């Protein structure tokens, strides 16, 4: 048991299938009520699709596990209705510092630009995130969340997936059109379907020690290479809520995991780091190894793998839960269109295409970080230490320091759903890029761009003033009413005003939208429900917009 957190115990309810003795069919079943599975289920329900969520436990995760949630994940959590709670409870931070022996040699700012709603990162124990998500799921009548329901068999045919589910009252069967596998790194669904993950397991071990203590250290990420209190190894320090501090000690491959978890071994390490006078209590201890692996294909007919079930990375860079939440964000809007008959089933292939690309990017960055932190040879160690020695004085060496390239969203530049640019633009908001946020005003009230976009297709049209929108422009927008998928047209204006035709107006009062989107009068952006840029133009043309929409939903 933890001293700072009491785990909720959720009630098991006998399933209707056991009472009725009949097999029911569901549109979507999600297996695994961790952060990724909960995110997928909530997103589906918010889009109006009933979803069955199965979990073999009756509480949230034990131990703090994942703790770092990046800006992009927070923006997704905003749309799921839990972002405010996570940020209020979490520890926000933007600064990371790297030390070599006794000296600071490198530091970075995660969020160097002003005017963003969310910080670069928050630290929050995973059990809090899961608790917030469970509460949100319980608020949604379209989520059927079943605890103590363990999938023990799965098979699929051309038009359905059949599951056998074990409960305290017996085993029942159910069918589903689509199955989302979010059951973690040791995925039983993956094993039942005889699927494998491929990649690299690193020959090193780290000790996680969560300690409760009062300390005035700033809310920053501190990473040490070869510190005086843990010679020859590395150490990582993070602050969490409730006066809990996460300390990771590198141990080496030869360390005995069971011995290293014993208090008589853990406490001296912490005292060497903090000093004998610092009072602390052990909250949670674990020893872990890490790997960089993924499934070859994230889609297997009617089974869609997300999160750690699909890919696993080392913890350096906070790429696990963050990428998993983005998996769900990428998948669910596409699955909704397929369920509604608006898009072909092949649209789901683009989930695999885009998120496999993102996984490869995460694996590459995570592998590079791990190889820098845990050099595999004496030559690699000599190179790394030379880089660290030079980094305090020379900028070129700082660029080579790698204590964990932190999670950033992937730019899906090569996606088949993008419409390539046909005109010149500056900046980073290329087709496939995740949208940058910006402060705006609507009817005199402040709001954020991403809150305005939410989770639907939107055409953002930039104008100098709304009143200047003429009949020709309105006529060009009219055919969008017959688009294959609903798209909201919104004006972003340099100055406030009333637009003809009742169009919604967002005032770019600080000029950040124009700056970040290289927008001038007439510029239009088509954005996807997962807030990625789909296409952009310098002038509005309904035929081009309709073609881009068709491409974005897999009809081309």
Coordinates of C-alpha atoms in Angstrom, one line a residue:
X1 CA 0.0 0.0 0.0
X2 CA 1.1 3.6 -0.7
X3 CA 1.2 6.2 2.1
X4 CA 0.1 9.0 -0.2
X5 CA -2.6 7.3 -2.3
X6 CA -5.5 4.9 -1.6
X7 CA -6.4 2.7 -4.5
X8 CA -10.1 2.7 -5.4
X9 CA -11.8 -0.7 -5.8
X10 CA -14.3 -0.7 -8.5
X11 CA -17.3 -3.0 -8.3
X12 CA -17.6 -6.1 -10.3
X13 CA -21.1 -6.5 -11.9
X14 CA -22.2 -9.8 -13.4
X15 CA -22.4 -9.3 -17.1
X16 CA -25.8 -9.4 -18.9
X17 CA -24.6 -12.2 -21.1
X18 CA -24.2 -14.5 -18.1
X19 CA -27.7 -13.7 -16.9
X20 CA -29.3 -14.1 -20.3
X21 CA -27.2 -17.0 -21.5
X22 CA -26.9 -15.4 -24.9
X23 CA -24.0 -14.1 -27.1
X24 CA -24.4 -10.4 -27.8
X25 CA -22.6 -8.4 -30.5
X26 CA -21.0 -5.0 -30.0
X27 CA -19.8 -2.5 -32.5
X28 CA -16.5 -2.0 -30.6
X29 CA -14.8 -3.8 -27.7
X30 CA -11.7 -2.4 -26.0
X31 CA -9.6 -4.7 -23.9
X32 CA -7.5 -3.0 -21.2
X33 CA -8.5 -0.1 -18.9
X34 CA -5.2 1.6 -18.7
X35 CA -4.7 5.2 -20.0
X36 CA -4.8 4.2 -23.7
X37 CA -7.8 1.9 -23.5
X38 CA -9.7 4.4 -21.4
X39 CA -8.8 7.2 -23.8
X40 CA -10.1 5.1 -26.8
X41 CA -13.4 4.2 -25.0
X42 CA -14.1 7.8 -23.9
X43 CA -13.3 9.1 -27.4
X44 CA -15.7 6.6 -29.0
X45 CA -18.5 7.4 -26.5
X46 CA -18.1 11.2 -27.0
X47 CA -18.5 10.6 -30.7
X48 CA -21.8 8.8 -30.1
X49 CA -20.6 5.2 -30.4
X50 CA -21.4 2.6 -27.7
X51 CA -18.3 0.8 -26.5
X52 CA -17.6 -2.2 -24.2
X53 CA -14.4 -1.8 -22.1
X54 CA -13.1 -5.0 -20.4
X55 CA -10.4 -5.1 -17.7
X56 CA -9.1 -8.1 -15.7
X57 CA -8.5 -6.0 -12.6
X58 CA -10.7 -3.9 -10.3
X59 CA -8.5 -0.9 -9.6
X60 CA -6.0 1.5 -11.2
X61 CA -2.3 0.8 -11.7
X62 CA -0.2 0.0 -8.7
X63 CA 2.9 2.1 -8.2
X64 CA 3.5 5.4 -10.0
X65 CA 4.7 3.7 -13.2
X66 CA 4.5 6.3 -16.1
X67 CA 4.7 9.9 -14.7
X68 CA 5.5 12.3 -17.6
X69 CA 2.8 13.6 -19.9
X70 CA 3.8 15.9 -22.7
X71 CA 1.9 18.9 -24.1
X72 CA 0.4 17.0 -27.0
X73 CA -1.0 14.3 -24.7
X74 CA -2.4 17.0 -22.5
X75 CA -4.2 18.5 -25.5
X76 CA -5.8 15.1 -26.3
X77 CA -6.8 14.8 -22.6
X78 CA -8.4 18.2 -22.8
X79 CA -10.7 16.8 -25.5
X80 CA -11.5 13.8 -23.4
X81 CA -12.6 16.0 -20.5
X82 CA -9.7 15.3 -18.0
X83 CA -7.0 17.8 -19.0
X84 CA -7.8 20.4 -16.4
X85 CA -7.8 17.8 -13.6
X86 CA -4.5 16.4 -14.7
X87 CA -2.8 19.8 -14.9
X88 CA -4.2 20.9 -11.6
X89 CA -3.0 17.8 -9.8
X90 CA 0.3 17.4 -11.7
X91 CA 3.6 19.2 -11.5
X92 CA 4.2 21.3 -14.5
X93 CA 7.7 21.8 -15.8
X94 CA 9.6 23.0 -18.9
X95 CA 13.2 22.9 -17.8
X96 CA 15.6 20.0 -17.9
X97 CA 19.2 20.0 -16.6
X98 CA 22.0 17.5 -17.3
X99 CA 25.0 17.1 -15.0
X100 CA 28.3 15.3 -15.6
X101 CA 29.9 14.4 -12.3
X102 CA 29.8 17.7 -10.3
X103 CA 28.9 20.1 -13.0
X104 CA 25.9 21.2 -15.0
X105 CA 26.8 20.8 -18.7
X106 CA 23.5 21.2 -20.5
X107 CA 19.9 22.5 -20.0
X108 CA 16.9 22.9 -22.2
X109 CA 13.5 24.5 -22.4
X110 CA 10.7 22.3 -23.6
X111 CA 8.4 25.3 -24.5
X112 CA 10.3 28.3 -25.6
X113 CA 7.4 30.1 -27.3
X114 CA 4.9 32.1 -25.3
X115 CA 1.1 31.8 -25.5
X116 CA 0.4 28.1 -25.2
X117 CA -2.4 26.7 -23.0
X118 CA -0.5 23.7 -21.8
X119 CA 3.1 23.4 -20.4
X120 CA 5.7 21.3 -22.1
X121 CA 5.3 18.5 -19.6
X122 CA 3.6 17.6 -16.4
X123 CA 4.5 14.9 -13.9
X124 CA 1.6 12.9 -12.6
X125 CA 1.5 9.4 -11.2
X126 CA -0.3 7.0 -13.6
X127 CA -2.8 6.0 -11.0
X128 CA -4.1 9.5 -10.9
X129 CA -4.5 9.7 -14.7
X130 CA -6.3 6.4 -14.7
X131 CA -8.6 7.5 -11.9
X132 CA -9.5 10.7 -13.7
X133 CA -10.2 8.7 -16.9
X134 CA -12.3 6.1 -15.1
X135 CA -14.4 8.8 -13.5
X136 CA -14.9 10.4 -17.0
X137 CA -15.8 7.0 -18.5
X138 CA -18.4 6.5 -15.8
X139 CA -20.0 9.8 -16.6
X140 CA -20.7 8.6 -20.2
X141 CA -23.7 6.3 -20.6
X142 CA -22.3 4.8 -23.8
X143 CA -19.3 3.3 -22.0
X144 CA -19.9 -0.1 -20.5
X145 CA -16.9 -0.6 -18.2
X146 CA -16.6 -4.1 -16.8
X147 CA -14.1 -4.9 -14.1
X148 CA -12.8 -8.5 -13.4
X149 CA -13.6 -9.5 -17.0
X150 CA -10.6 -11.3 -18.5
X151 CA -10.4 -12.3 -22.1
X152 CA -9.2 -15.9 -22.3
X153 CA -9.8 -16.7 -26.0
X154 CA -10.1 -14.7 -29.2
X155 CA -10.8 -15.6 -32.9
X156 CA -11.8 -13.6 -35.9
X157 CA -13.6 -14.1 -39.2
X158 CA -14.2 -11.8 -42.1
X159 CA -16.9 -9.8 -40.4
X160 CA -16.5 -10.2 -36.6
X161 CA -14.3 -11.0 -33.7
X162 CA -15.4 -13.5 -31.1
X163 CA -14.2 -13.4 -27.5
X164 CA -14.4 -15.7 -24.5
X165 CA -14.4 -13.7 -21.3
X166 CA -13.8 -15.1 -17.8
X167 CA -15.5 -13.6 -14.7
X168 CA -15.9 -14.5 -11.1
X169 CA -19.3 -16.0 -12.1
X170 CA -18.1 -18.0 -15.1
X171 CA -17.2 -17.6 -18.8
X172 CA -19.3 -16.0 -21.4
X173 CA -19.0 -15.2 -25.1
X174 CA -19.4 -12.0 -27.1
X175 CA -18.9 -10.8 -30.6
X176 CA -17.7 -7.4 -31.9
X177 CA -17.3 -5.7 -35.2
X178 CA -13.9 -4.2 -34.1
X179 CA -11.6 -5.1 -31.3
X180 CA -9.1 -2.6 -29.9
X181 CA -6.2 -4.3 -28.0
X182 CA -4.9 -2.0 -25.3
X183 CA -3.8 -4.7 -22.9
X184 CA -0.3 -3.6 -22.4
X185 CA 3.3 -4.8 -23.1
X186 CA 2.5 -8.4 -22.1
X187 CA -0.6 -8.4 -24.3
X188 CA -2.6 -11.6 -23.9
X189 CA -4.5 -10.8 -27.1
X190 CA -1.3 -10.5 -29.0
X191 CA -0.2 -13.9 -27.7
X192 CA -3.6 -15.6 -28.4
X193 CA -3.3 -14.4 -32.0
X194 CA 0.2 -15.7 -32.3
X195 CA 1.7 -12.3 -33.0
X196 CA 5.1 -11.1 -32.1
X197 CA 7.0 -7.9 -31.3
X198 CA 10.4 -7.3 -32.9
X199 CA 13.3 -5.1 -31.7
X200 CA 16.0 -4.8 -29.1
X201 CA 16.2 -5.6 -25.4
X202 CA 18.8 -3.5 -23.6
X203 CA 21.2 -5.3 -21.2
X204 CA 20.9 -2.9 -18.2
X205 CA 18.8 -2.5 -15.1
X206 CA 17.4 0.6 -13.4
X207 CA 16.0 0.9 -9.9
X208 CA 12.9 3.1 -9.5
X209 CA 12.6 4.6 -6.0
X210 CA 9.6 6.8 -5.3
X211 CA 10.3 8.6 -2.0
X212 CA 8.1 10.9 0.1
X213 CA 10.0 14.0 1.3
X214 CA 9.8 17.7 1.6
X215 CA 12.3 19.4 -0.6
X216 CA 12.6 22.8 -2.2
X217 CA 14.2 21.5 -5.4
X218 CA 12.6 23.3 -8.4
X219 CA 10.1 21.5 -10.6
X220 CA 12.7 20.5 -13.2
X221 CA 14.1 17.3 -14.7
X222 CA 17.6 16.6 -13.4
X223 CA 19.8 13.9 -14.9
X224 CA 23.3 13.0 -13.7
X225 CA 26.0 11.1 -15.6
X226 CA 28.6 9.6 -13.2
X227 CA 27.6 11.7 -10.2
X228 CA 29.8 11.6 -7.0
X229 CA 27.0 9.8 -5.1
X230 CA 26.6 7.0 -7.7
X231 CA 29.9 6.6 -9.5
X232 CA 30.0 5.2 -13.0
X233 CA 26.3 5.1 -13.5
X234 CA 23.4 7.6 -14.1
X235 CA 20.6 9.0 -12.0
X236 CA 17.3 10.8 -12.8
X237 CA 15.2 12.9 -10.5
X238 CA 11.6 14.0 -11.0
X239 CA 9.2 15.8 -8.7
X240 CA 5.6 14.4 -8.5
X241 CA 2.5 15.5 -6.6
X242 CA 2.0 14.7 -2.9
X243 CA 5.7 15.4 -2.1
X244 CA 6.7 12.2 -4.0
X245 CA 10.0 12.3 -5.8
X246 CA 10.9 9.7 -8.5
X247 CA 14.6 8.7 -8.5
X248 CA 16.0 6.3 -11.1
X249 CA 19.4 4.7 -10.4
X250 CA 21.2 2.8 -13.1
X251 CA 22.4 -0.5 -11.7
X252 CA 24.1 -2.4 -14.5
X253 CA 23.1 -5.7 -16.0
X254 CA 24.7 -7.9 -13.4
X255 CA 22.6 -6.4 -10.5
X256 CA 20.3 -8.8 -8.7
X257 CA 16.8 -7.3 -9.1
X258 CA 15.4 -8.9 -5.9
X259 CA 18.3 -7.9 -3.8
X260 CA 18.4 -4.3 -5.1
X261 CA 14.7 -3.8 -4.2
X262 CA 15.4 -4.5 -0.5
X263 CA 15.3 -1.4 1.7
X264 CA 18.8 -2.1 3.1
X265 CA 20.2 -1.6 -0.4
X266 CA 17.9 1.2 -1.6
X267 CA 18.1 3.5 1.4
X268 CA 21.9 3.9 1.4
X269 CA 21.8 4.9 -2.3
X270 CA 19.2 7.6 -1.6
X271 CA 21.1 8.9 1.5
X272 CA 24.3 9.1 -0.6
X273 CA 22.4 11.3 -3.1
X274 CA 20.4 13.4 -0.6
X275 CA 22.6 13.4 2.5
X276 CA 22.1 11.8 5.8
X277 CA 20.0 14.8 7.2
X278 CA 17.3 14.6 4.6
X279 CA 14.2 12.8 6.0
X280 CA 12.3 10.6 3.5
X281 CA 10.1 7.5 3.4
X282 CA 10.1 4.9 0.7
X283 CA 6.9 4.9 -1.2
X284 CA 7.4 2.4 -4.0
X285 CA 10.4 0.4 -5.3
X286 CA 10.9 -1.5 -8.5
X287 CA 13.7 -2.7 -10.8
X288 CA 13.2 -2.7 -14.5
X289 CA 14.9 -3.5 -17.8
X290 CA 13.8 -1.9 -21.0
X291 CA 13.3 -2.6 -24.7
X292 CA 12.6 -0.9 -28.0
X293 CA 10.3 -3.1 -29.9
X294 CA 7.1 -3.0 -31.9
X295 CA 4.7 -5.3 -33.8
X296 CA 5.3 -5.4 -37.5
X297 CA 1.6 -4.5 -38.2
X298 CA -0.7 -2.6 -35.8
X299 CA -3.8 -3.7 -37.7
X300 CA -4.7 -7.4 -38.0
X301 CA -7.9 -7.6 -39.9
X302 CA -10.5 -6.5 -37.3
X303 CA -8.1 -6.3 -34.3
X304 CA -6.4 -2.9 -33.8
X305 CA -3.4 -2.7 -31.5
X306 CA -2.6 0.5 -29.5
X307 CA -0.2 1.6 -26.9
X308 CA 2.2 -0.8 -25.2
X309 CA 0.4 -3.8 -26.8
X310 CA 1.7 -2.5 -30.2
X311 CA 5.1 -0.9 -29.2
X312 CA 7.4 -0.6 -26.2
X313 CA 10.2 1.9 -25.7
X314 CA 12.7 2.6 -23.0
X315 CA 11.4 5.2 -20.4
X316 CA 14.0 7.8 -21.4
X317 CA 12.0 10.5 -23.2
X318 CA 8.5 9.7 -21.8
X319 CA 7.4 8.1 -25.1
X320 CA 5.3 5.3 -23.8
X321 CA 2.0 6.6 -22.5
X322 CA 2.3 9.7 -24.6
X323 CA 2.6 7.8 -27.9
X324 CA -0.2 5.4 -26.8
X325 CA -2.6 8.2 -26.1
X326 CA -1.8 9.6 -29.6
X327 CA -2.4 6.1 -31.0
X328 CA -6.0 6.2 -29.7
X329 CA -6.4 9.8 -30.9
X330 CA -5.4 8.8 -34.4
X331 CA -7.5 5.7 -34.5
X332 CA -10.9 6.6 -33.1
X333 CA -12.0 9.3 -35.5
X334 CA -11.2 7.0 -38.4
X335 CA -13.0 4.0 -36.8
X336 CA -16.1 6.3 -36.2
X337 CA -16.2 7.2 -39.9
X338 CA -16.0 3.5 -40.9
X339 CA -18.7 2.5 -38.4
X340 CA -20.9 5.3 -39.8
X341 CA -20.3 4.1 -43.4
X342 CA -18.8 7.5 -44.3
X343 CA -15.3 6.1 -45.0
X344 CA -14.1 2.7 -46.4
X345 CA -12.6 0.1 -44.0
X346 CA -9.3 0.8 -45.8
X347 CA -9.1 4.1 -43.8
X348 CA -8.1 2.0 -40.8
X349 CA -4.9 1.0 -42.8
X350 CA -3.9 4.6 -42.4
X351 CA -4.0 4.2 -38.7
X352 CA -1.4 1.5 -39.0
X353 CA 0.6 3.5 -41.6
X354 CA 0.7 6.7 -39.5
X355 CA 1.3 5.2 -36.1
X356 CA 3.8 2.7 -37.2
X357 CA 5.8 5.6 -38.6
X358 CA 5.4 7.4 -35.3
X359 CA 6.5 4.2 -33.4
X360 CA 9.6 3.9 -35.6
X361 CA 10.5 7.6 -34.8
X362 CA 10.0 6.9 -31.1
X363 CA 12.0 3.7 -31.2
X364 CA 14.8 5.5 -33.0
X365 CA 15.0 8.4 -30.6
X366 CA 14.6 6.1 -27.6
X367 CA 17.3 3.7 -28.8
X368 CA 19.7 6.6 -29.3
X369 CA 19.0 7.9 -25.9
X370 CA 19.5 4.5 -24.3
X371 CA 22.7 3.9 -26.1
X372 CA 24.1 7.3 -24.9
X373 CA 23.0 6.6 -21.3
X374 CA 24.1 3.0 -21.2
X375 CA 27.1 2.7 -23.6
X376 CA 27.7 -0.8 -24.9
X377 CA 31.5 -0.6 -25.2
X378 CA 34.5 1.1 -23.7
X379 CA 34.8 3.1 -26.9
X380 CA 31.2 4.3 -26.7
X381 CA 31.8 5.2 -23.0
X382 CA 34.9 7.2 -23.9
X383 CA 33.0 9.1 -26.6
X384 CA 30.1 9.9 -24.4
X385 CA 32.3 11.2 -21.5
X386 CA 34.2 13.3 -24.0
X387 CA 31.0 14.9 -25.2
X388 CA 29.9 15.6 -21.7
X389 CA 33.2 17.1 -20.8
X390 CA 33.0 19.5 -23.7
X391 CA 29.4 20.3 -23.4
X392 CA 29.9 22.8 -20.6
X393 CA 32.0 25.0 -22.8
X394 CA 31.2 24.3 -26.5
X395 CA 27.7 24.5 -28.1
X396 CA 28.5 21.8 -30.7
X397 CA 28.9 19.3 -27.9
X398 CA 25.7 20.2 -26.2
X399 CA 23.8 19.2 -29.3
X400 CA 25.2 15.7 -28.9
X401 CA 24.2 15.3 -25.2
X402 CA 21.3 12.8 -25.0
X403 CA 19.8 12.1 -21.6
X404 CA 16.5 11.3 -23.3
X405 CA 15.1 13.2 -26.2
X406 CA 11.7 14.0 -24.8
X407 CA 8.4 13.1 -26.4
X408 CA 7.1 15.3 -29.2
X409 CA 4.3 14.5 -31.6
X410 CA 5.2 13.0 -34.9
X411 CA 4.8 15.0 -38.1
X412 CA 2.9 12.7 -40.5
X413 CA 4.5 14.3 -43.5
X414 CA 4.3 11.3 -45.8
X415 CA 0.8 10.2 -44.9
X416 CA -1.5 9.1 -47.7
X417 CA -4.3 11.2 -46.2
X418 CA -2.4 14.5 -46.8
X419 CA -2.9 16.9 -49.7
X420 CA 0.6 18.2 -50.6
X421 CA 1.2 22.0 -50.8
X422 CA 0.7 23.6 -54.2
X423 CA 1.8 27.1 -52.9
X424 CA 4.6 28.5 -50.8
X425 CA 4.3 28.6 -47.0
X426 CA 6.8 29.3 -44.2
X427 CA 6.9 27.6 -40.8
X428 CA 6.1 24.2 -39.4
X429 CA 2.4 23.8 -40.1
X430 CA 2.9 21.6 -43.1
X431 CA 0.3 18.9 -44.1
X432 CA 0.7 16.1 -41.5
X433 CA 1.9 18.4 -38.7
X434 CA 0.1 18.5 -35.4
X435 CA -1.5 21.9 -34.9
X436 CA 0.2 24.6 -32.8
X437 CA -2.0 26.3 -30.3
X438 CA -2.7 30.0 -30.2
X439 CA -4.7 32.4 -28.1
X440 CA -7.9 33.8 -29.7
X441 CA -11.0 35.7 -28.8
X442 CA -14.6 35.0 -29.7
X443 CA -17.4 37.5 -29.0
X444 CA -15.1 39.2 -26.5
X445 CA -14.1 36.1 -24.6
X446 CA -10.7 34.5 -24.6
X447 CA -10.2 30.9 -25.8
X448 CA -7.5 28.7 -27.3
X449 CA -7.4 27.6 -30.9
X450 CA -7.3 23.9 -30.1
X451 CA -10.3 24.2 -27.8
X452 CA -12.1 25.8 -30.6
X453 CA -11.2 23.1 -33.1
X454 CA -11.9 20.2 -30.7
X455 CA -12.4 16.9 -32.5
X456 CA -13.9 17.5 -36.0
X457 CA -12.9 18.5 -39.5
X458 CA -12.6 22.3 -39.7
X459 CA -11.7 24.7 -42.4
X460 CA -9.9 27.7 -40.9
X461 CA -10.1 30.8 -43.2
X462 CA -7.9 33.7 -42.3
X463 CA -9.2 37.2 -43.2
X464 CA -8.1 40.8 -42.3
X465 CA -11.7 41.6 -41.2
X466 CA -14.9 39.5 -41.2
X467 CA -16.9 42.3 -42.8
X468 CA -14.7 42.1 -45.9
X469 CA -15.8 38.6 -46.7
X470 CA -17.7 39.0 -50.0
X471 CA -20.4 37.1 -51.9
X472 CA -17.8 35.4 -54.1
X473 CA -16.1 33.9 -51.0
X474 CA -19.4 32.7 -49.6
X475 CA -20.3 31.1 -52.9
X476 CA -17.0 29.3 -52.9
X477 CA -17.8 27.9 -49.5
X478 CA -21.4 26.8 -50.3
X479 CA -20.5 23.4 -51.9
X480 CA -18.9 22.3 -48.6
X481 CA -22.4 21.7 -47.3
X482 CA -22.6 18.6 -49.5
X483 CA -19.2 17.3 -48.4
X484 CA -18.9 13.5 -47.7
X485 CA -18.1 14.4 -44.0
X486 CA -19.2 17.4 -42.0
X487 CA -16.7 20.2 -42.0
X488 CA -17.2 23.4 -40.0
X489 CA -16.0 26.7 -41.7
X490 CA -14.6 29.2 -39.3
X491 CA -13.1 32.6 -39.9
X492 CA -9.9 33.6 -38.1
X493 CA -9.7 37.4 -38.4
X494 CA -7.0 39.9 -37.6
X495 CA -9.8 42.2 -36.3
X496 CA -13.1 41.4 -34.7
X497 CA -16.4 41.9 -36.5
X498 CA -19.5 40.3 -37.7
X499 CA -19.2 37.9 -40.7
X500 CA -21.9 37.5 -43.4
X501 CA -23.7 34.2 -43.6
X502 CA -23.5 33.7 -39.8
X503 CA -20.0 32.3 -40.0
X504 CA -18.2 31.8 -36.7
X505 CA -15.4 34.3 -36.1
X506 CA -12.3 33.9 -34.0
X507 CA -10.2 37.0 -33.5
X508 CA -6.4 36.6 -33.7
X509 CA -6.0 39.4 -31.2
X510 CA -2.3 38.6 -30.3
X511 CA -1.3 37.7 -33.9
X512 CA -0.1 34.3 -32.9
X513 CA -2.2 32.4 -35.3
X514 CA -1.0 34.5 -38.3
X515 CA 2.6 34.0 -37.1
X516 CA 2.4 30.3 -36.5
X517 CA 0.4 29.4 -39.5
X518 CA 2.0 31.9 -42.0
X519 CA -1.5 33.2 -42.6
X520 CA -2.5 36.2 -44.7
X521 CA -5.8 37.3 -46.1
X522 CA -7.4 34.4 -47.9
X523 CA -5.2 31.6 -46.4
X524 CA -7.2 28.5 -45.5
X525 CA -6.3 25.4 -43.5
X526 CA -8.2 22.1 -43.5
X527 CA -7.6 20.3 -40.2
X528 CA -8.5 16.8 -39.1
X529 CA -10.4 15.6 -36.1
X530 CA -7.1 14.7 -34.4
X531 CA -5.9 18.2 -34.9
X532 CA -3.3 17.5 -37.6
X533 CA -3.1 19.7 -40.7
X534 CA -4.6 18.0 -43.7
X535 CA -4.2 20.6 -46.4
X536 CA -3.7 24.4 -46.8
X537 CA -4.1 27.0 -49.6
X538 CA -3.6 30.7 -50.2
X539 CA -7.1 31.1 -51.6
X540 CA -10.4 29.2 -50.9
X541 CA -11.5 26.9 -53.7
X542 CA -14.4 24.5 -52.9
X543 CA -13.2 21.9 -55.4
X544 CA -9.8 21.7 -53.8
X545 CA -11.3 21.5 -50.3
X546 CA -13.7 18.7 -51.3
X547 CA -10.9 16.8 -52.9
X548 CA -8.7 17.1 -49.8
X549 CA -11.6 16.0 -47.6
X550 CA -12.1 12.9 -49.8
X551 CA -8.4 12.1 -49.5
X552 CA -8.4 12.7 -45.7
X553 CA -11.1 10.1 -45.2
X554 CA -9.5 7.5 -47.5
X555 CA -11.8 7.9 -50.5
X556 CA -9.0 8.6 -52.9

